[in-house]
Short mmCIF file of C-alpha atoms and ligand atoms in Angstrom, two decimals:
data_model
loop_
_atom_site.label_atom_id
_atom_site.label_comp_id
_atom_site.label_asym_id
_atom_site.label_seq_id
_atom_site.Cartn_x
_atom_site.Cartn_y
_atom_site.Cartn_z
CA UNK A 89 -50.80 -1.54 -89.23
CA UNK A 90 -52.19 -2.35 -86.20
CA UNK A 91 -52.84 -0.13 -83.53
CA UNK A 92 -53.95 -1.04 -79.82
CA UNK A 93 -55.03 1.72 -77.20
CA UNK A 94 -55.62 -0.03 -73.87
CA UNK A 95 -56.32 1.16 -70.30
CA UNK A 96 -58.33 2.70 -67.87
CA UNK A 97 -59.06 5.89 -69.69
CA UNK A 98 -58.78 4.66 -73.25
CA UNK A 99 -62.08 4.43 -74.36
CA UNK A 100 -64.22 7.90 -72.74
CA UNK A 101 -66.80 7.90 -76.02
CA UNK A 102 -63.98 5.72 -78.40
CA UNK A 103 -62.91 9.12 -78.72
CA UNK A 104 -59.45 9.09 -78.84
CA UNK A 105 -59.14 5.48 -81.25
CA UNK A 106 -62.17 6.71 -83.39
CA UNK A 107 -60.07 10.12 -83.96
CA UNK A 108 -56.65 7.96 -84.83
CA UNK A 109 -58.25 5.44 -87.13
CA UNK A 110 -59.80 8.25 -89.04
CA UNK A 111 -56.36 10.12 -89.16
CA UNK A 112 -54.73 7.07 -90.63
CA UNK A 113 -57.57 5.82 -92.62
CA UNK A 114 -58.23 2.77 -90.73
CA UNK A 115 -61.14 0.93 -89.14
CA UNK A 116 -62.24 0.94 -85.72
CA UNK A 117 -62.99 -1.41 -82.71
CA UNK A 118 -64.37 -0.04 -79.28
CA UNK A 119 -64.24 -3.41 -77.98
CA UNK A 120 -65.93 -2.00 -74.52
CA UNK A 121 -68.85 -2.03 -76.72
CA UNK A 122 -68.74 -6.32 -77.17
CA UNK A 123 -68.78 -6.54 -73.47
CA UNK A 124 -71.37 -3.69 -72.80
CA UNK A 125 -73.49 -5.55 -75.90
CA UNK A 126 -73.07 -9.01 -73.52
CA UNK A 127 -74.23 -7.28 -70.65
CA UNK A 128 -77.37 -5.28 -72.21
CA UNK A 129 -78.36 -8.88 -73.32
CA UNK A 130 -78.94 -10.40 -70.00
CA UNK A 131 -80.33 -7.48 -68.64
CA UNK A 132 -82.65 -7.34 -71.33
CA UNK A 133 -83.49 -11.53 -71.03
CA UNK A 134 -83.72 -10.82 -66.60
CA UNK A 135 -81.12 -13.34 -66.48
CA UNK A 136 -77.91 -12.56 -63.55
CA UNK A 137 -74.88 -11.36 -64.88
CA UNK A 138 -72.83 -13.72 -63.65
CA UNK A 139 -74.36 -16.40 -65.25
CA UNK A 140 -71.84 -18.01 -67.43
CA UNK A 141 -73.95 -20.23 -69.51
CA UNK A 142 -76.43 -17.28 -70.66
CA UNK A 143 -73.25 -14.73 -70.76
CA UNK A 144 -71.56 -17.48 -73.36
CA UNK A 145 -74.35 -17.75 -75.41
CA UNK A 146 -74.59 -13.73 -75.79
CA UNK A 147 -71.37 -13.47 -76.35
CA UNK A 148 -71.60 -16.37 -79.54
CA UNK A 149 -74.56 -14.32 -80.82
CA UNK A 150 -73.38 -11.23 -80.58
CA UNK A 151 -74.75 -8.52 -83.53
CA UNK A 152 -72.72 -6.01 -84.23
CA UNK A 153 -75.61 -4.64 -85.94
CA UNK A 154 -76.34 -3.95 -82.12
CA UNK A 155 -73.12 -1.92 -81.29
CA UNK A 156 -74.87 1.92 -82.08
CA UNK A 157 -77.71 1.24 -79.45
CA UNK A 158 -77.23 4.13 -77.14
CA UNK A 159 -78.81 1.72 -74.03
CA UNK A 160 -74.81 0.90 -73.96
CA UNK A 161 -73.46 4.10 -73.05
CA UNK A 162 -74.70 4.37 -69.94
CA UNK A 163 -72.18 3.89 -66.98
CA UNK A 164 -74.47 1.20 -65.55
CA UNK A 165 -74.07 -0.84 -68.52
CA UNK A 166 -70.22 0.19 -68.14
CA UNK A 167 -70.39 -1.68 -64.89
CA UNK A 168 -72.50 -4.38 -65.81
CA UNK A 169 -69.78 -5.31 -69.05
CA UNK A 170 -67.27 -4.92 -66.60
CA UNK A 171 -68.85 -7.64 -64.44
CA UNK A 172 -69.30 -10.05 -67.55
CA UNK A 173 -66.31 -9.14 -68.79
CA UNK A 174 -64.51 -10.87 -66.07
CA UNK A 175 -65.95 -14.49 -67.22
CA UNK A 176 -63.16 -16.10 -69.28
CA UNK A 177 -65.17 -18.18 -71.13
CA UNK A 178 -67.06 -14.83 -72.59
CA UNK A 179 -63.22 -13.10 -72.87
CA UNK A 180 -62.20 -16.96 -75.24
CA UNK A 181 -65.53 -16.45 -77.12
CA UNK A 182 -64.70 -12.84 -78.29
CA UNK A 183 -61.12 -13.31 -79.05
CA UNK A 184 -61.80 -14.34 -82.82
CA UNK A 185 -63.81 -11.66 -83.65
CA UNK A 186 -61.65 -8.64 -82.52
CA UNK A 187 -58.89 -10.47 -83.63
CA UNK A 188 -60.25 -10.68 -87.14
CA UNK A 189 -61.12 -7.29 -87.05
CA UNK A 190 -57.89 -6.27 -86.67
CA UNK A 191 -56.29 -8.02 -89.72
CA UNK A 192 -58.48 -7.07 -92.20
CA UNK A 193 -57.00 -4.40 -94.37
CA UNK A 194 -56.38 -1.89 -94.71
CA UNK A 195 -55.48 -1.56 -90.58
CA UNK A 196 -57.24 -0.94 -87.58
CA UNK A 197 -57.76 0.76 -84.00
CA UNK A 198 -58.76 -0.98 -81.31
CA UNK A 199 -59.26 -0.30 -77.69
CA UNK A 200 -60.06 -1.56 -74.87
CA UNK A 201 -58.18 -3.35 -71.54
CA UNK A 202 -56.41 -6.01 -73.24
CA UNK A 203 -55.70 -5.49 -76.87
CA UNK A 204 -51.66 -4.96 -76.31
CA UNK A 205 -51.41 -8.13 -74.19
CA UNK A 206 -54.02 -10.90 -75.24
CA UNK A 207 -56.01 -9.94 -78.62
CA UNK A 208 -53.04 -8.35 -80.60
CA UNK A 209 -50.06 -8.87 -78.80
CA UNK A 210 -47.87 -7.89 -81.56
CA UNK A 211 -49.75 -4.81 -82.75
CA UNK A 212 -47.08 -2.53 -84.54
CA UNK A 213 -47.68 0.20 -81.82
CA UNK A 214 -49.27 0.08 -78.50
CA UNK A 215 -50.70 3.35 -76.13
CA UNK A 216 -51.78 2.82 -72.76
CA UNK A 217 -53.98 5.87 -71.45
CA UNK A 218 -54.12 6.76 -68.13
CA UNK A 219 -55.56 9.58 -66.31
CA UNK A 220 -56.27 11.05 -62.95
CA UNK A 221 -59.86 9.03 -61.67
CA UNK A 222 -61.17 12.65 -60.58
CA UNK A 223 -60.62 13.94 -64.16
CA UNK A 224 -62.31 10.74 -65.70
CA UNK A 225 -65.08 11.11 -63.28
CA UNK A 226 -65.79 15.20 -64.20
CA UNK A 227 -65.63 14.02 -68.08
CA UNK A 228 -68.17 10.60 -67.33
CA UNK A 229 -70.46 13.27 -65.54
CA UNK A 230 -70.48 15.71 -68.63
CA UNK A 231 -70.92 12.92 -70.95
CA UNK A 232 -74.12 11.61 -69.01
CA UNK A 233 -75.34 15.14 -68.97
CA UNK A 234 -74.93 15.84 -72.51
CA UNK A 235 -77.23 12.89 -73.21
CA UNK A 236 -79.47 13.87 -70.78
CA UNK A 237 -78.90 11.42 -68.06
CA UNK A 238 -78.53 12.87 -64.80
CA UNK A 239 -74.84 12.75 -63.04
CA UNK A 240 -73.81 12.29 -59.40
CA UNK A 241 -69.88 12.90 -59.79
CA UNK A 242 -68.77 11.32 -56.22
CA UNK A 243 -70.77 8.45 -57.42
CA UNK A 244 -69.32 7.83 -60.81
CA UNK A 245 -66.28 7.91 -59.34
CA UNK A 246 -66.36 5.18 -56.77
CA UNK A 247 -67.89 3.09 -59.70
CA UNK A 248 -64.46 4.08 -61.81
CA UNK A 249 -62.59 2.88 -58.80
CA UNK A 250 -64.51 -0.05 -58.39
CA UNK A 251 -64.73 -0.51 -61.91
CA UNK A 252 -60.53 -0.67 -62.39
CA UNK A 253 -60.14 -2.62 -59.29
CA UNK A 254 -62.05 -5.28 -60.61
CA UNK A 255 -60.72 -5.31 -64.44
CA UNK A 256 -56.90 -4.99 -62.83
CA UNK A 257 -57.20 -7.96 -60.78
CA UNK A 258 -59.32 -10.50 -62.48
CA UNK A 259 -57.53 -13.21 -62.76
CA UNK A 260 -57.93 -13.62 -67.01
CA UNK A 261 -56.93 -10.69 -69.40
CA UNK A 262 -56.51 -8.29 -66.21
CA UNK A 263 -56.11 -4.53 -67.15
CA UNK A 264 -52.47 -4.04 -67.42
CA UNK A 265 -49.91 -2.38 -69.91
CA UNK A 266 -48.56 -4.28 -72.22
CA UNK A 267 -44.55 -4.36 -71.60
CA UNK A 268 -44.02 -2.62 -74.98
CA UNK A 269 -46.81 0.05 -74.31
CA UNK A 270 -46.19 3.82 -74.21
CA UNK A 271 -48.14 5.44 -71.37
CA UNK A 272 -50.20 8.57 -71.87
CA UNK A 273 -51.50 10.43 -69.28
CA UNK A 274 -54.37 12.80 -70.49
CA UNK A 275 -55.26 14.29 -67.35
CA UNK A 276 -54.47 17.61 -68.26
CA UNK A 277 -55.01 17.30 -72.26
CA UNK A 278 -58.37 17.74 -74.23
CA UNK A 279 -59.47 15.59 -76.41
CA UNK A 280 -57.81 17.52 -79.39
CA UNK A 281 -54.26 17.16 -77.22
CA UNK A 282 -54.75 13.84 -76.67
CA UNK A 283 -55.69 12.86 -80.48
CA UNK A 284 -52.32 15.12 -81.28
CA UNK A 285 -50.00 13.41 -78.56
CA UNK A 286 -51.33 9.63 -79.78
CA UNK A 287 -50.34 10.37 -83.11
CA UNK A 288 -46.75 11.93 -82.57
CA UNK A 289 -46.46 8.12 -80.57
CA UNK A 290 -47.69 6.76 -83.71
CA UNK A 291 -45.73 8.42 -85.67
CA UNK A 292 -42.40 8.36 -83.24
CA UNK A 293 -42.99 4.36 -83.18
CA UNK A 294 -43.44 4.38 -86.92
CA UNK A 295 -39.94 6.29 -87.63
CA UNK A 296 -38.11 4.46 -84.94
CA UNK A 297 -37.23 7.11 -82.88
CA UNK A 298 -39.34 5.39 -79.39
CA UNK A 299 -38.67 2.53 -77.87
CA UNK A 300 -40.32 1.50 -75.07
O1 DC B 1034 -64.22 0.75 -72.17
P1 DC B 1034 -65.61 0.53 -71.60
O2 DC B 1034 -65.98 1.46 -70.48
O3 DC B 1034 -66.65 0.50 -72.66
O4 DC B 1034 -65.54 -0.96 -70.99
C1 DC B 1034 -66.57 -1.50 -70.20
C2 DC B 1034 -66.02 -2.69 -69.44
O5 DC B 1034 -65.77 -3.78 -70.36
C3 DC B 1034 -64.71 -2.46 -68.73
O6 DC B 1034 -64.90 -2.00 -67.41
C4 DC B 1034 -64.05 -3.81 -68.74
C5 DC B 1034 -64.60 -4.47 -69.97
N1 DC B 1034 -63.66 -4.50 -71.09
C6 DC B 1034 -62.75 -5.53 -71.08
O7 DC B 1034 -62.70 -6.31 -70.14
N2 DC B 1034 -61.89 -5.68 -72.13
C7 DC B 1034 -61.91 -4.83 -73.16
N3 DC B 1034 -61.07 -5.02 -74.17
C8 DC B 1034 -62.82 -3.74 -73.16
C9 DC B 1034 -63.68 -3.59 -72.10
#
């Protein structure tokens, strides 16, 4: 089975897929983290971000020996992946390996902004989180601080807005549900309600008892 958790909110730490691919016993894809990795390589080489030849050739040699470095937590490399995330010629390169992630057995999680409508289009069940940008911004700001960065919270959250405007309307891959998605909206759930409502979707999807 393949599972795809897409949207604005659907990453926050890989939380949310981490916790469901553990549940069911499957593997696990924050694919934020390819685009982040992409990013942290030009920064790291000087080169602009918006240089598509350099961005390509990160993208082609990407490690995911890489993925644990905690350099790609950081909301500035958030905003920098979201930059190079908008090349399509990075998006093409990266399609093979998230795709082949996702069919090996014995079933996967991925999230990320497009996994429902380009990289696994017919996933068996498909979750698109939402919640309120003030609520994201409060848990960004805790996050930061529990790793010891500092936090300005009216900051972060012009970034988030910035940071959806400009995944929603690129033109390739643009953050969108997928038409067969269920929405959740997490505002007002912890992480514990949020694990709990994904998996009665799951399992509601599994049993035949949701369409969407
Ligand atoms: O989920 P995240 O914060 O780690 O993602 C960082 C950026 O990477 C996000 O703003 C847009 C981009 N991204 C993407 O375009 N497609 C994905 N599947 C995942 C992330």
């Amino acid at each position: 089975m393949i599972i795809a958790i897409d949207g604005p909110a659907a990453s926050g730490k890989g939380t949310l897929g981490k916790r469901l691919a553990q549940h069911y016993g499957y593997r696990h894809l924050d694919t934020g983290v390819i685009y982040r990795a992409v990013a942290h390589e030009l920064i790291r080489q000087g080169a602009d971000l918006a240089d598509e030849t350099r961005a390509v050739r990160a993208a082609l040699e990407l490690d995911p020996d890489t993925f644990g470095d905690p350099a790609l937590k950081s909301q500035t490399m958030g905003e920098a992946a979201s930059v190079v995330s908008a090349i399509p010629k990075v998006r093409l390169v990266l399609v093979d390996f998230q795709r082949q992630f996702a069919m090996t057995p014995p079933g996967a999680v991925l999230d990320g902004r497009d996994i429902g409508t380009v990289i696994c289009p017919d996933a068996d069940v498909k979750i698109f989180v939402v919640a309120d940008p003030k609520v994201r911004a409060r848990r960004r700001a805790l996050e930061a601080r529990g790793r010891g960065e500092e936090a300005d919270e009216a900051k972060i959250l012009a970034d988030i807005l910035a940071r959806d405007e400009r995944d929603q309307n690129r033109p390739v891959a643009p953050l969108k549900p997928a038409k067969d998605a269920y929405l959740l909206d997490n505002s007002k759930l912890d992480i514990e309600a949020g694990v709990r409502a994904a998996i009665d979707i799951v399992e509601a999807v599994r049993a035949g008892r949701l369409r969407v």
